[in-house]
Coordinates of C-alpha atoms and ligand atoms in Angstrom, one line a residue:
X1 CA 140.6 90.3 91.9
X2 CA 142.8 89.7 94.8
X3 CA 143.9 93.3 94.2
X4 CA 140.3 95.0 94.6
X5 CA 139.7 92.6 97.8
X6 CA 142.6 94.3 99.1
X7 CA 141.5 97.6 98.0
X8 CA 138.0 97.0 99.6
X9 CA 140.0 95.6 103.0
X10 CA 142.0 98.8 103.5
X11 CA 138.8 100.5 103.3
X12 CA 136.7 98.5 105.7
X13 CA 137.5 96.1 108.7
X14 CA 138.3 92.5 107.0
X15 CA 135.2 91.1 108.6
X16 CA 132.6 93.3 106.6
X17 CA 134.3 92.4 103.3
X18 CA 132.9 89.1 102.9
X19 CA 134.5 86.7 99.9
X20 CA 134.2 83.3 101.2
X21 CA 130.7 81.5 99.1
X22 CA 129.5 80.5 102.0
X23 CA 129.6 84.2 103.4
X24 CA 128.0 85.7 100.2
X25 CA 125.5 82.9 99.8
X26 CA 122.7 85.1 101.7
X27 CA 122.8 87.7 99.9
X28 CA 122.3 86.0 96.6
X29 CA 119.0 85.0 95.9
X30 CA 115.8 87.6 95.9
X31 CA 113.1 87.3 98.7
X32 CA 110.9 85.3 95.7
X33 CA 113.4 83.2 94.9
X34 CA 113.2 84.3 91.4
X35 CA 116.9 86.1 90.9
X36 CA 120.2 84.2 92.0
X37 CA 123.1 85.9 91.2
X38 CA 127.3 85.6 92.2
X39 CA 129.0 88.7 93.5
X40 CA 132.9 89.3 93.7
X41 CA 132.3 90.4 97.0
X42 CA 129.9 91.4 100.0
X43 CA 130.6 94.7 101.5
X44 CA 129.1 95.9 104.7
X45 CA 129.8 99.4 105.2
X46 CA 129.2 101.5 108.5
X47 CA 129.3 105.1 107.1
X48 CA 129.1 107.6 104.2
X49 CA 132.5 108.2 103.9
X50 CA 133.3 104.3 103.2
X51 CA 130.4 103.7 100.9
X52 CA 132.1 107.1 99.1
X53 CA 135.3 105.3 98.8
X54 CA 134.1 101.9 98.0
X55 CA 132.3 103.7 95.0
X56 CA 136.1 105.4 93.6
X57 CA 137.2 102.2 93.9
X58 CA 135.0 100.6 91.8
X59 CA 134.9 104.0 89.8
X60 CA 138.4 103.6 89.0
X61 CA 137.8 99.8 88.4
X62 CA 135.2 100.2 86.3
X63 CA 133.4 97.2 89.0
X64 CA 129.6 97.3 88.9
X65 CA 127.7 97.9 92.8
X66 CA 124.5 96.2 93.4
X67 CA 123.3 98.1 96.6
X68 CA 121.0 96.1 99.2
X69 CA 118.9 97.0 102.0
X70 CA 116.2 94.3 103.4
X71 CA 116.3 93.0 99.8
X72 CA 112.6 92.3 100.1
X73 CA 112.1 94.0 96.8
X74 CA 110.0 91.5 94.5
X75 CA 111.9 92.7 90.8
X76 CA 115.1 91.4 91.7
X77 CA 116.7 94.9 91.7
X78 CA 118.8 93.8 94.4
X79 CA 120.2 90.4 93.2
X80 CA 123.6 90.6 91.4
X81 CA 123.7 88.8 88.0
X82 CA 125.9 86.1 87.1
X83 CA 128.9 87.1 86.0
X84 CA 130.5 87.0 89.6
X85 CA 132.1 90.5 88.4
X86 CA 130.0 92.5 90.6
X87 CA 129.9 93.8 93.8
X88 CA 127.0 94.2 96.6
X89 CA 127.1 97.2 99.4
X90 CA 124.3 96.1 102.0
X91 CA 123.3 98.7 104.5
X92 CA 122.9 96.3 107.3
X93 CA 125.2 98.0 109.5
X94 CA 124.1 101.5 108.2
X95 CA 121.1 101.4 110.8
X96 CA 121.2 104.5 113.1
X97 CA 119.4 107.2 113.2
X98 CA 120.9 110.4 113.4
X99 CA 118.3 112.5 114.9
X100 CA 114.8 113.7 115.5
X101 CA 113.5 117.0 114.7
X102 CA 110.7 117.5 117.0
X103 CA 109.6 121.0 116.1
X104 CA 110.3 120.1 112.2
X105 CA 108.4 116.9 112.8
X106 CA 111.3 115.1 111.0
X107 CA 113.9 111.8 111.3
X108 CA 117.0 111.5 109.8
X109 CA 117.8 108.1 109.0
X110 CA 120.7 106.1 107.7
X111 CA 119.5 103.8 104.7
X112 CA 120.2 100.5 106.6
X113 CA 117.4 101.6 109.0
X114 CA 114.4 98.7 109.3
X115 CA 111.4 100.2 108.6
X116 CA 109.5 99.1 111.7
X117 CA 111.8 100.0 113.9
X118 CA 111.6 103.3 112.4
X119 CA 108.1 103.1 113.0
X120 CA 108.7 101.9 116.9
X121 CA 111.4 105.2 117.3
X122 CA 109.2 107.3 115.9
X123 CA 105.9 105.9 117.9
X124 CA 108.1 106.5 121.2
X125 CA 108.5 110.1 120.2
X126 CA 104.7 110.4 120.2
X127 CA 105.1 110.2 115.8
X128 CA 103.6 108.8 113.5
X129 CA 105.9 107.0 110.3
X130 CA 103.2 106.3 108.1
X131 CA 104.9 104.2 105.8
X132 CA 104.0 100.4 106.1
X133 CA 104.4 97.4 104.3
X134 CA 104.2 93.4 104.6
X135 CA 108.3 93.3 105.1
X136 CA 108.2 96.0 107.0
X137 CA 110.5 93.6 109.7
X138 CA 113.2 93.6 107.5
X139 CA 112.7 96.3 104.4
X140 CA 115.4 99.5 104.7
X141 CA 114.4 103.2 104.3
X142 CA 117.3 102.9 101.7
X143 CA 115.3 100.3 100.1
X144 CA 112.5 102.2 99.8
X145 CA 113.2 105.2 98.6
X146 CA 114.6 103.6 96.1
X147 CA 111.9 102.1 95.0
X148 CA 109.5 104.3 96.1
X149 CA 107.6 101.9 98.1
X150 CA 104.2 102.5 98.3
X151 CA 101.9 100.3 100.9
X152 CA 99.1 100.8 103.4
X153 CA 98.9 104.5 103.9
X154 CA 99.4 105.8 100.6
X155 CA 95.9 106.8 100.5
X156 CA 96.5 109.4 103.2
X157 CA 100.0 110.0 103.5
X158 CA 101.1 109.6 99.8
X159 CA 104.2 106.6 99.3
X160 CA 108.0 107.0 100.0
X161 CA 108.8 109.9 97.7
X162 CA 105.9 111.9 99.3
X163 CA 107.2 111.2 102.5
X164 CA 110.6 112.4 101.8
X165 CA 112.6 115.8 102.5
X166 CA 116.4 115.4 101.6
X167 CA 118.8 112.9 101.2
X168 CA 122.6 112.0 101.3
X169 CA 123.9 110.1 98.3
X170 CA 126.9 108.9 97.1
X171 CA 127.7 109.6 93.3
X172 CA 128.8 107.1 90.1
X173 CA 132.1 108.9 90.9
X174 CA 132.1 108.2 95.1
X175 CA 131.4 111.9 96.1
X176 CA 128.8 112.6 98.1
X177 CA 125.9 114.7 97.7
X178 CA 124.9 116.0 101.0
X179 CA 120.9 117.3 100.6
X180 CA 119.4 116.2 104.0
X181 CA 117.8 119.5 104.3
X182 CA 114.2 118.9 106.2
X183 CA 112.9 121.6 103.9
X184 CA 109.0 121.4 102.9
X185 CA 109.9 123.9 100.0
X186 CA 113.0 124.3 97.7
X187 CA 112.6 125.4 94.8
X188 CA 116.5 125.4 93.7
X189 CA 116.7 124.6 90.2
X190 CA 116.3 120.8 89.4
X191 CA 114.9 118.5 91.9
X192 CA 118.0 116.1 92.2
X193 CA 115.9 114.3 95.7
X194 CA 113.0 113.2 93.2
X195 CA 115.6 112.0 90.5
X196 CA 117.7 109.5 93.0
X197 CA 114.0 108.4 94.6
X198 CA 112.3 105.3 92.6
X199 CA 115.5 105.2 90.4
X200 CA 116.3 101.5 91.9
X201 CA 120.3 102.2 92.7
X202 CA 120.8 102.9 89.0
X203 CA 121.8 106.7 89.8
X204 CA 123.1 107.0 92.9
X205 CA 123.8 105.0 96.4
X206 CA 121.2 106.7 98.8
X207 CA 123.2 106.7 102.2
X208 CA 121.3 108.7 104.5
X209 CA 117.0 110.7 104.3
X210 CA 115.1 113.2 106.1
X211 CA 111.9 111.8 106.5
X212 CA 108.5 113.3 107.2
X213 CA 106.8 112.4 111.1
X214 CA 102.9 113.2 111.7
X215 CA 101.1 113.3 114.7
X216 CA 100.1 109.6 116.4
X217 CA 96.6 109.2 115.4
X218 CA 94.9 108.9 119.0
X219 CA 92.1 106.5 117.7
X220 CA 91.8 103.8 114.9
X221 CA 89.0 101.6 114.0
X222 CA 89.3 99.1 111.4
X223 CA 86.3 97.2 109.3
X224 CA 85.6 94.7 107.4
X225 CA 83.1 95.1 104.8
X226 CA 81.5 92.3 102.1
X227 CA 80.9 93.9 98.7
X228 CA 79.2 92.4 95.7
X229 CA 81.3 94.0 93.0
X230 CA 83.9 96.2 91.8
X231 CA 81.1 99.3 91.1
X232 CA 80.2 98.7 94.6
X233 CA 83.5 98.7 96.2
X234 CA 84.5 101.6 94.3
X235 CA 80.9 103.4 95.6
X236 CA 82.4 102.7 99.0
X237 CA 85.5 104.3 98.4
X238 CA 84.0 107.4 97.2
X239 CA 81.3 107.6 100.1
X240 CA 84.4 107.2 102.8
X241 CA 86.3 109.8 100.6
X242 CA 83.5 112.2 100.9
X243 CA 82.1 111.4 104.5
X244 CA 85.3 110.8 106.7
X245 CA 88.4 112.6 104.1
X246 CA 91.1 112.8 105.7
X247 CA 90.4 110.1 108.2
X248 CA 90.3 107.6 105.9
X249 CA 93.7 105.7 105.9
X250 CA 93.5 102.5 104.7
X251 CA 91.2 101.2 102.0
X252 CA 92.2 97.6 100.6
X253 CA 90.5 94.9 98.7
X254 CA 90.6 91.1 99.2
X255 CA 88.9 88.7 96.2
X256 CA 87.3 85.7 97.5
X257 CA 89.7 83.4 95.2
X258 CA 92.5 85.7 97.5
X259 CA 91.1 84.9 100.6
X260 CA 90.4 81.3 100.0
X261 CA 94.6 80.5 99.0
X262 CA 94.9 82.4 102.5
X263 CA 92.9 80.0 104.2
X264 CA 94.6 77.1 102.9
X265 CA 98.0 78.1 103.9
X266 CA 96.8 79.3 107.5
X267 CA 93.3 78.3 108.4
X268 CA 93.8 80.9 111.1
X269 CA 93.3 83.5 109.1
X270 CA 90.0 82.7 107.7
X271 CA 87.5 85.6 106.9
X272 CA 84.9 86.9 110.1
X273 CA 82.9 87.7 107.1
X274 CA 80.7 84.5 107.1
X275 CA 79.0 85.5 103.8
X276 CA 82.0 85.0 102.2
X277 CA 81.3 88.0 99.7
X278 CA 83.4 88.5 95.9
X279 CA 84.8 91.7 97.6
X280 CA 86.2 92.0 100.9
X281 CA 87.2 95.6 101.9
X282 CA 89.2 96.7 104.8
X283 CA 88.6 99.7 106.2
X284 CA 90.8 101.7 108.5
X285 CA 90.0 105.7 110.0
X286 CA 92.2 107.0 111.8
X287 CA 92.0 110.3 114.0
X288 CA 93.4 113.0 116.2
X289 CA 90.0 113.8 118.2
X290 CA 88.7 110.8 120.2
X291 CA 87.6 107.3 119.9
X292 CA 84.3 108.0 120.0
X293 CA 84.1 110.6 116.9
X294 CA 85.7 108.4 114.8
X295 CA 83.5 105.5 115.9
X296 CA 80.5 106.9 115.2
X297 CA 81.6 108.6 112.1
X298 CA 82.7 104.9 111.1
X299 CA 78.7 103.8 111.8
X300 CA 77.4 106.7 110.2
X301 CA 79.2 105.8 107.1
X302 CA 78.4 101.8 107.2
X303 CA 74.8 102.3 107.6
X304 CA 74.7 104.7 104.7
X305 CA 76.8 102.0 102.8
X306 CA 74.1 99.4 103.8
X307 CA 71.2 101.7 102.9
X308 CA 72.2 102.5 99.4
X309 CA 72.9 98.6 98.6
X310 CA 76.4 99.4 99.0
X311 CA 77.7 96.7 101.1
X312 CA 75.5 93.6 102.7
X313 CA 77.8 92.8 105.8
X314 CA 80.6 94.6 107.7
X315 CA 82.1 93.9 111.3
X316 CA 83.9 96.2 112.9
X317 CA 87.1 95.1 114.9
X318 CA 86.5 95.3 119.0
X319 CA 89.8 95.7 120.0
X320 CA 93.6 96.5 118.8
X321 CA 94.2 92.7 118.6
X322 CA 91.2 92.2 116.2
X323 CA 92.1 95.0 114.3
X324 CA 95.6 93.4 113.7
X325 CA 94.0 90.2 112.9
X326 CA 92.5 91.8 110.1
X327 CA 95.6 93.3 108.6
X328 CA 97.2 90.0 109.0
X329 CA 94.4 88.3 107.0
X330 CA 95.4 90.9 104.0
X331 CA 99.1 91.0 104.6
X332 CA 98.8 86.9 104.8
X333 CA 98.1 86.8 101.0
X334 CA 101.7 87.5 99.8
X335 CA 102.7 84.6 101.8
X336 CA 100.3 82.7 100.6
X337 CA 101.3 83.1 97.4
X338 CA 104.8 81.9 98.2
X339 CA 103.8 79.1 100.0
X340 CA 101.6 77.7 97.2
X341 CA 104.5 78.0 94.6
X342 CA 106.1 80.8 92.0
X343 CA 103.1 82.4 90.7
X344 CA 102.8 85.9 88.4
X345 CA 102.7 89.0 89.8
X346 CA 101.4 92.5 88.1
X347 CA 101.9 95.3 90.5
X348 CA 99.4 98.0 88.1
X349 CA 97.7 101.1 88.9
X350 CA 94.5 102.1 86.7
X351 CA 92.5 105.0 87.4
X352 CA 89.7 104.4 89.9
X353 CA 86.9 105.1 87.1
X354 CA 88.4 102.3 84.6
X355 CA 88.9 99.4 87.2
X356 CA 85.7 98.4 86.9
X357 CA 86.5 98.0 82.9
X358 CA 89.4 96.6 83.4
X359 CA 88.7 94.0 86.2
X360 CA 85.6 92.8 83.8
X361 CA 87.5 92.6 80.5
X362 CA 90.7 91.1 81.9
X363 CA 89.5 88.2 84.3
X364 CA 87.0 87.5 81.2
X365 CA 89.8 87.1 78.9
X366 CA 92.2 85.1 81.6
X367 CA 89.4 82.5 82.4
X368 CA 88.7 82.5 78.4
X369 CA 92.4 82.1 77.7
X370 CA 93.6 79.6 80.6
X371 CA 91.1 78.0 82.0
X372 CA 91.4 76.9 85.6
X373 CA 94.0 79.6 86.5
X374 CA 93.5 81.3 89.9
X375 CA 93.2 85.0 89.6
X376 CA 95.0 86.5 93.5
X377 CA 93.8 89.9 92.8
X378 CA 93.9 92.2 95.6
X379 CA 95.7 95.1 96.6
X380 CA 95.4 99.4 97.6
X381 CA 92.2 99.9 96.0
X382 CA 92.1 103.2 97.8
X383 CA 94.7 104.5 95.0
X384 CA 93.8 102.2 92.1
X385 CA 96.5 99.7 92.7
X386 CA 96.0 96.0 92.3
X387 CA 97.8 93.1 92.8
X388 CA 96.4 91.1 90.2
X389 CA 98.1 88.0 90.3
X390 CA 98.2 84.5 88.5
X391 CA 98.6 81.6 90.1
X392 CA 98.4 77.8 88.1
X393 CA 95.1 75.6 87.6
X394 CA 95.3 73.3 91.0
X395 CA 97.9 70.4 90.2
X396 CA 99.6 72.3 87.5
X397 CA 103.6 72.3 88.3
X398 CA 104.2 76.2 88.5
X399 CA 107.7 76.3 86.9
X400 CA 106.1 74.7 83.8
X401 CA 103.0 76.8 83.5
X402 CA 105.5 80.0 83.7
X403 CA 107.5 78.9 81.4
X404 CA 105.0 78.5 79.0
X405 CA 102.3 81.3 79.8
X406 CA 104.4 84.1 81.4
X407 CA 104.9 85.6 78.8
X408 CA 101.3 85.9 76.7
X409 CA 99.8 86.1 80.2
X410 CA 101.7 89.5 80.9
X411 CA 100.8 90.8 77.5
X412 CA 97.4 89.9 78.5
X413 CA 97.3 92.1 81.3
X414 CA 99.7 95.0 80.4
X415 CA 97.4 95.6 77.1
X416 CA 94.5 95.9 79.3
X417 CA 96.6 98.3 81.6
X418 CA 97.5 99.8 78.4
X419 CA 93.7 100.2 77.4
X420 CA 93.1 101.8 80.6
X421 CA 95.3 104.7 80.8
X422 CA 97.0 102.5 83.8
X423 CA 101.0 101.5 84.9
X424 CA 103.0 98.5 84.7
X425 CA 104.1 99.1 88.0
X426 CA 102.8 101.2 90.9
X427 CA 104.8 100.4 93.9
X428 CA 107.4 97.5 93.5
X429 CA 109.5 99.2 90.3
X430 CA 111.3 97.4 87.9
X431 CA 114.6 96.0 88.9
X432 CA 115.7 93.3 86.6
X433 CA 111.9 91.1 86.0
X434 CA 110.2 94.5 83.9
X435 CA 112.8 95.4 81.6
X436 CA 111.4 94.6 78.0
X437 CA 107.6 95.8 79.8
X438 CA 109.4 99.0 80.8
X439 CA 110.7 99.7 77.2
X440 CA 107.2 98.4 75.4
X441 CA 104.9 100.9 78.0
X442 CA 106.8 103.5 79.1
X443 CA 107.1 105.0 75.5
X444 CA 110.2 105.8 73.4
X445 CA 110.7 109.8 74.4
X446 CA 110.4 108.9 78.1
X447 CA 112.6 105.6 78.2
X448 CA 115.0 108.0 75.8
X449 CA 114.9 110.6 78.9
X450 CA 115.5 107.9 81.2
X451 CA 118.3 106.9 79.1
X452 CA 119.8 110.0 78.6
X453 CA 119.6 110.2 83.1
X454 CA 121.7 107.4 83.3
X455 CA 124.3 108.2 81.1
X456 CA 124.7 112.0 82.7
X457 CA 124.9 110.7 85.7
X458 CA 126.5 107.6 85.6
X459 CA 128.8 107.3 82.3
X460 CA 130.6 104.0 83.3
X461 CA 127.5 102.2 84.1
X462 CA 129.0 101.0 87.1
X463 CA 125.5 101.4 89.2
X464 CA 123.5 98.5 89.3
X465 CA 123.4 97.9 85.5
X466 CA 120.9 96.4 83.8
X467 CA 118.3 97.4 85.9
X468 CA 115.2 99.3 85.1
X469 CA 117.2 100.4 81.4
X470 CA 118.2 97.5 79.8
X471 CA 121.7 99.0 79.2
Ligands
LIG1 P1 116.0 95.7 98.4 O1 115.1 94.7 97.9 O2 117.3 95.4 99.1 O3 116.4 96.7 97.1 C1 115.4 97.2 96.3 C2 116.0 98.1 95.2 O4 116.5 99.2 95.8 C3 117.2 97.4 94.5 O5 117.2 97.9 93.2 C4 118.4 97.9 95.2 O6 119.6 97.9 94.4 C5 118.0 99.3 95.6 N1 118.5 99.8 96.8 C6 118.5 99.3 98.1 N2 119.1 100.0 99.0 C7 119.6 101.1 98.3 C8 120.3 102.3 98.7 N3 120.7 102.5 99.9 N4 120.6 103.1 97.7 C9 120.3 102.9 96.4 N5 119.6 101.9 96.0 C10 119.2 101.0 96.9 N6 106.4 97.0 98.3 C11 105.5 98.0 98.2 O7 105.8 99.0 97.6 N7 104.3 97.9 98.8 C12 103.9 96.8 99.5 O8 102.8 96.8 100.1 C13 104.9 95.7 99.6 N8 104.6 94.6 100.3 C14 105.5 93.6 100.5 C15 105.2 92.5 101.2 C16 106.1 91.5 101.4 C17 105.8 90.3 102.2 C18 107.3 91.6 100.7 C19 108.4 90.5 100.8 C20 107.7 92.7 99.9 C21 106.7 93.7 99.8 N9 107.0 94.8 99.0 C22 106.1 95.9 99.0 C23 108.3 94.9 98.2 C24 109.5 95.4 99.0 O9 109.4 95.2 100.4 C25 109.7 96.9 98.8 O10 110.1 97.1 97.5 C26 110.8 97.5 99.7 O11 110.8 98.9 99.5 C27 112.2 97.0 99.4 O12 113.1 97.4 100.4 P2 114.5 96.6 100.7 O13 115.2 97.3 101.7 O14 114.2 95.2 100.9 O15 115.2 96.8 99.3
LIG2 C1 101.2 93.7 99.1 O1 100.6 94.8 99.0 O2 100.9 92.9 100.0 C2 102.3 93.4 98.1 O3 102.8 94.6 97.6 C3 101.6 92.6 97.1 C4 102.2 91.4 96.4 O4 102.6 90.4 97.1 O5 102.2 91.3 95.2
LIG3 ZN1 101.2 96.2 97.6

């Protein structure tokens, strides 16, 4: 052991290759404290060329590399396992970015970059990065594209991989691939940029991306909207889809039961909807014209909404501050969540004309099954993805109601997914939580495929094993 430490310090300044427990301890436990793990080492490289040679190292040492960006990921792809035998690159110091393409409307980024301060860059540029999430204070670009993080703007702007022209990455055998071409077509042969994005760190260690920039929208205006049920909500979605298209941005859903655990864990973000409705939507239009198009477009919509039976209250945020106020109340939910205790999370996407079947059958059979529990569904209606997750009956201790329910109360909700044509996991991947789900849903030729990926591309298994393939 003392040998690879030594290998790792003649690669990197002794200060980055962190041994000491005390030094590793942060980097040990997932952001939902589910995952703890023990890593040889920490190593915090600055560029490409010492990730590439950290890689032959362990290549030669047949050493397994956990990489971590924000580690903000909720499947515990990030967290080593237990055998102390593995090591962890973080991307902390890989955080520059290397340039900005103004005529190609493209940023290159290191993978170490934090999303919102690609965001800020890119807003200072006059861009738009339309790629936002909760952790977006301390996610990594590296991070997601590697799990193809989805978020707020996928309705518009498509998630990570959409978003995504090239990249750099270092192989299972420490060379590097350099594609950070800022091309919008290539059609050489395979796609090797799709393969290493979503694929978790179990391919290859994404160092560096070209990402997409858009215009700054020069208006937003952001709603809130009460709906009675899912049909309804759903009728929104369409009306906004076929009166505003491509100004629509943001469409999310908020269940009362959601809304309520928000309110107990920060009274200050209780819902401006005094009616309190089963379904709160927020709304968000963005455009390139001027405020007062997309305002009155916004109207237009609402009152059509209200005419049809569609929705029975809206208000529509005043000002930038209220508009973030709103956001806040849905982003609020995750922390909620954490605040009130582990709970179970299913991250599924079912197609739009299903969820309706699939919301009705499933809470039925939950409510039938467990009484009491506390369904925190919510999530990016706009592309059929819900958060539908399960939190205890009040005064049940959490740890012992997972330990005895997790299990059939997965089942419960994958067969419904399963029912519906829908997927076990739509933004947050697989990492180390969805393994046995993966190989029951993703179906034996595929998850052979996926098998067959790995071993072609990483023969040693030496990149974070036992993630997303069981092997
Ligand atoms: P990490 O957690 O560090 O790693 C995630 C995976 O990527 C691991 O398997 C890791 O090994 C791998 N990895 C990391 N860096 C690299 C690299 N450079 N090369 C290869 N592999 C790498 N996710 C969504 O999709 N949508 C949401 O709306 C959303 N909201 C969230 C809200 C909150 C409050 C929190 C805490 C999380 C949320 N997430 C969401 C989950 C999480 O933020 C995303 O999965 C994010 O993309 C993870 O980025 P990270 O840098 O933290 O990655
Ligand atoms: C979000 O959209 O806020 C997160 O992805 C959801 C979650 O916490 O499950
Ligand atoms: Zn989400």
């Amino acid at each position: 052991m003392q040998n690879l430490i030594e290998a790792f310090t003649n690669i990197l300044d002794k200060q980055y290759v962190l041994d000491s427990e005390e030094d590793k301890a942060p980097f040990l436990t997932d952001w939902r404290k589910r995952f703890s793990g023990k890593a040889l080492a920490v190593l915090l490289p600055k560029t490409t060329q010492e990730v590439a040679q950290i890689v032959q190292v362990c290549a030669s040492n047949q050493l397994a590399i956990v990489p971590q960006g924000g580690h903000t990921g909720f499947c515990g792809g990030a967290t080593p396992d237990n055998s102390g035998k593995q090591i962890i690159i973080n991307f902390k110091r890989m955080n520059q970015i290397r340039a900005i393409d103004v005529e190609n409307q493209t940023i290159t980024l290191e993978a170490g970059c934090i999303l919102q301060t690609i965001q800020e860059q890119a807003a200072a540029q006059g861009f738009l990065f339309p790629l936002s999430l909760g952790a977006e204070g301390s996610c990594m670009i590296g991070g997601n594209l590697a799990t193809n993080a989805g978020g707020t703007n996928v309705l518009r702007y498509g998630n990570t991989r959409d978003l995504c022209l090239g990249l750099e990455v270092v192989t299972a055998t420490g060379e590097i691939w350099n594609g950070l071409k800022g091309l919008r077509k290539d059609n050489t042969g395979y796609d090797l940029r799709d393969l290493f994005i979503g694929s978790e760190g179990t391919l290859g260690i994404i160092t560096s991306a070209v990402m997409k920039l858009y215009p700054l929208p020069i208006s937003q205006w952001t709603t809130l909207v009460a709906c009675d049920s899912v049909a309804s909500s759903i009728a929104l979605l369409n009306l906004f889809q076929k009166r505003a298209t491509s100004l629509l941005t943001g469409f999310e859903m908020m269940t009362q039961e959601s809304l309520s655990l928000n309110e107990k864990h920060f009274p200050q973000m209780a819902n401006p909807l005094q009616s309190n409705p089963p379904y709160t939507i927020l709304i968000e239009l963005s455009d390139h014209e001027s405020e007062e198009h997309v305002r009155q477009l916004l109207e237009t919509v609402l009152e059509e909404a209200f005419e049809a039976g569609i929705i029975s209250d809206a208000v529509i945020a005043s000002n930038l501050s209220q508009a973030n106020g709103f956001w806040q109340m849905r982003e609020h939910i995750t922390l909620a969540q954490a605040a009130e205790g582990a709970n179970l999370k299913h991250d599924i996407t079912i197609p739009l004309s299903s969820l309706e079947s699939f919301i009705a059958q499933t809470d039925r059979l939950m409510r039938e099954s467990y009484p009491g529990v506390r369904i925190i569904n919510f999530g990016h209606l706009g592309d059929g993805n819900l958060h539908y997750n399960i939190a205890p009956p009040l005064g049940v201790d959490p740890q012992t109601f997972n330990s005895s329910y997790e299990k059939p109360i997965h089942e419960l909700v994958y067969s419904q997914v399963e029912r519906c044509q829908g997927s076990i996991s739509a933004e947050h991947g697989i990492g180390q939580l969805k393994l046995q789900e993966l190989r029951a849903h993703k179906g034996s030729v595929a998850h052979n495929l996926m098998k067959a990926l790995k071993m072609a591309l990483d023969p040693q298994n030496i990149l974070n094993p036992h993630k997303v393939l069981s092997i």
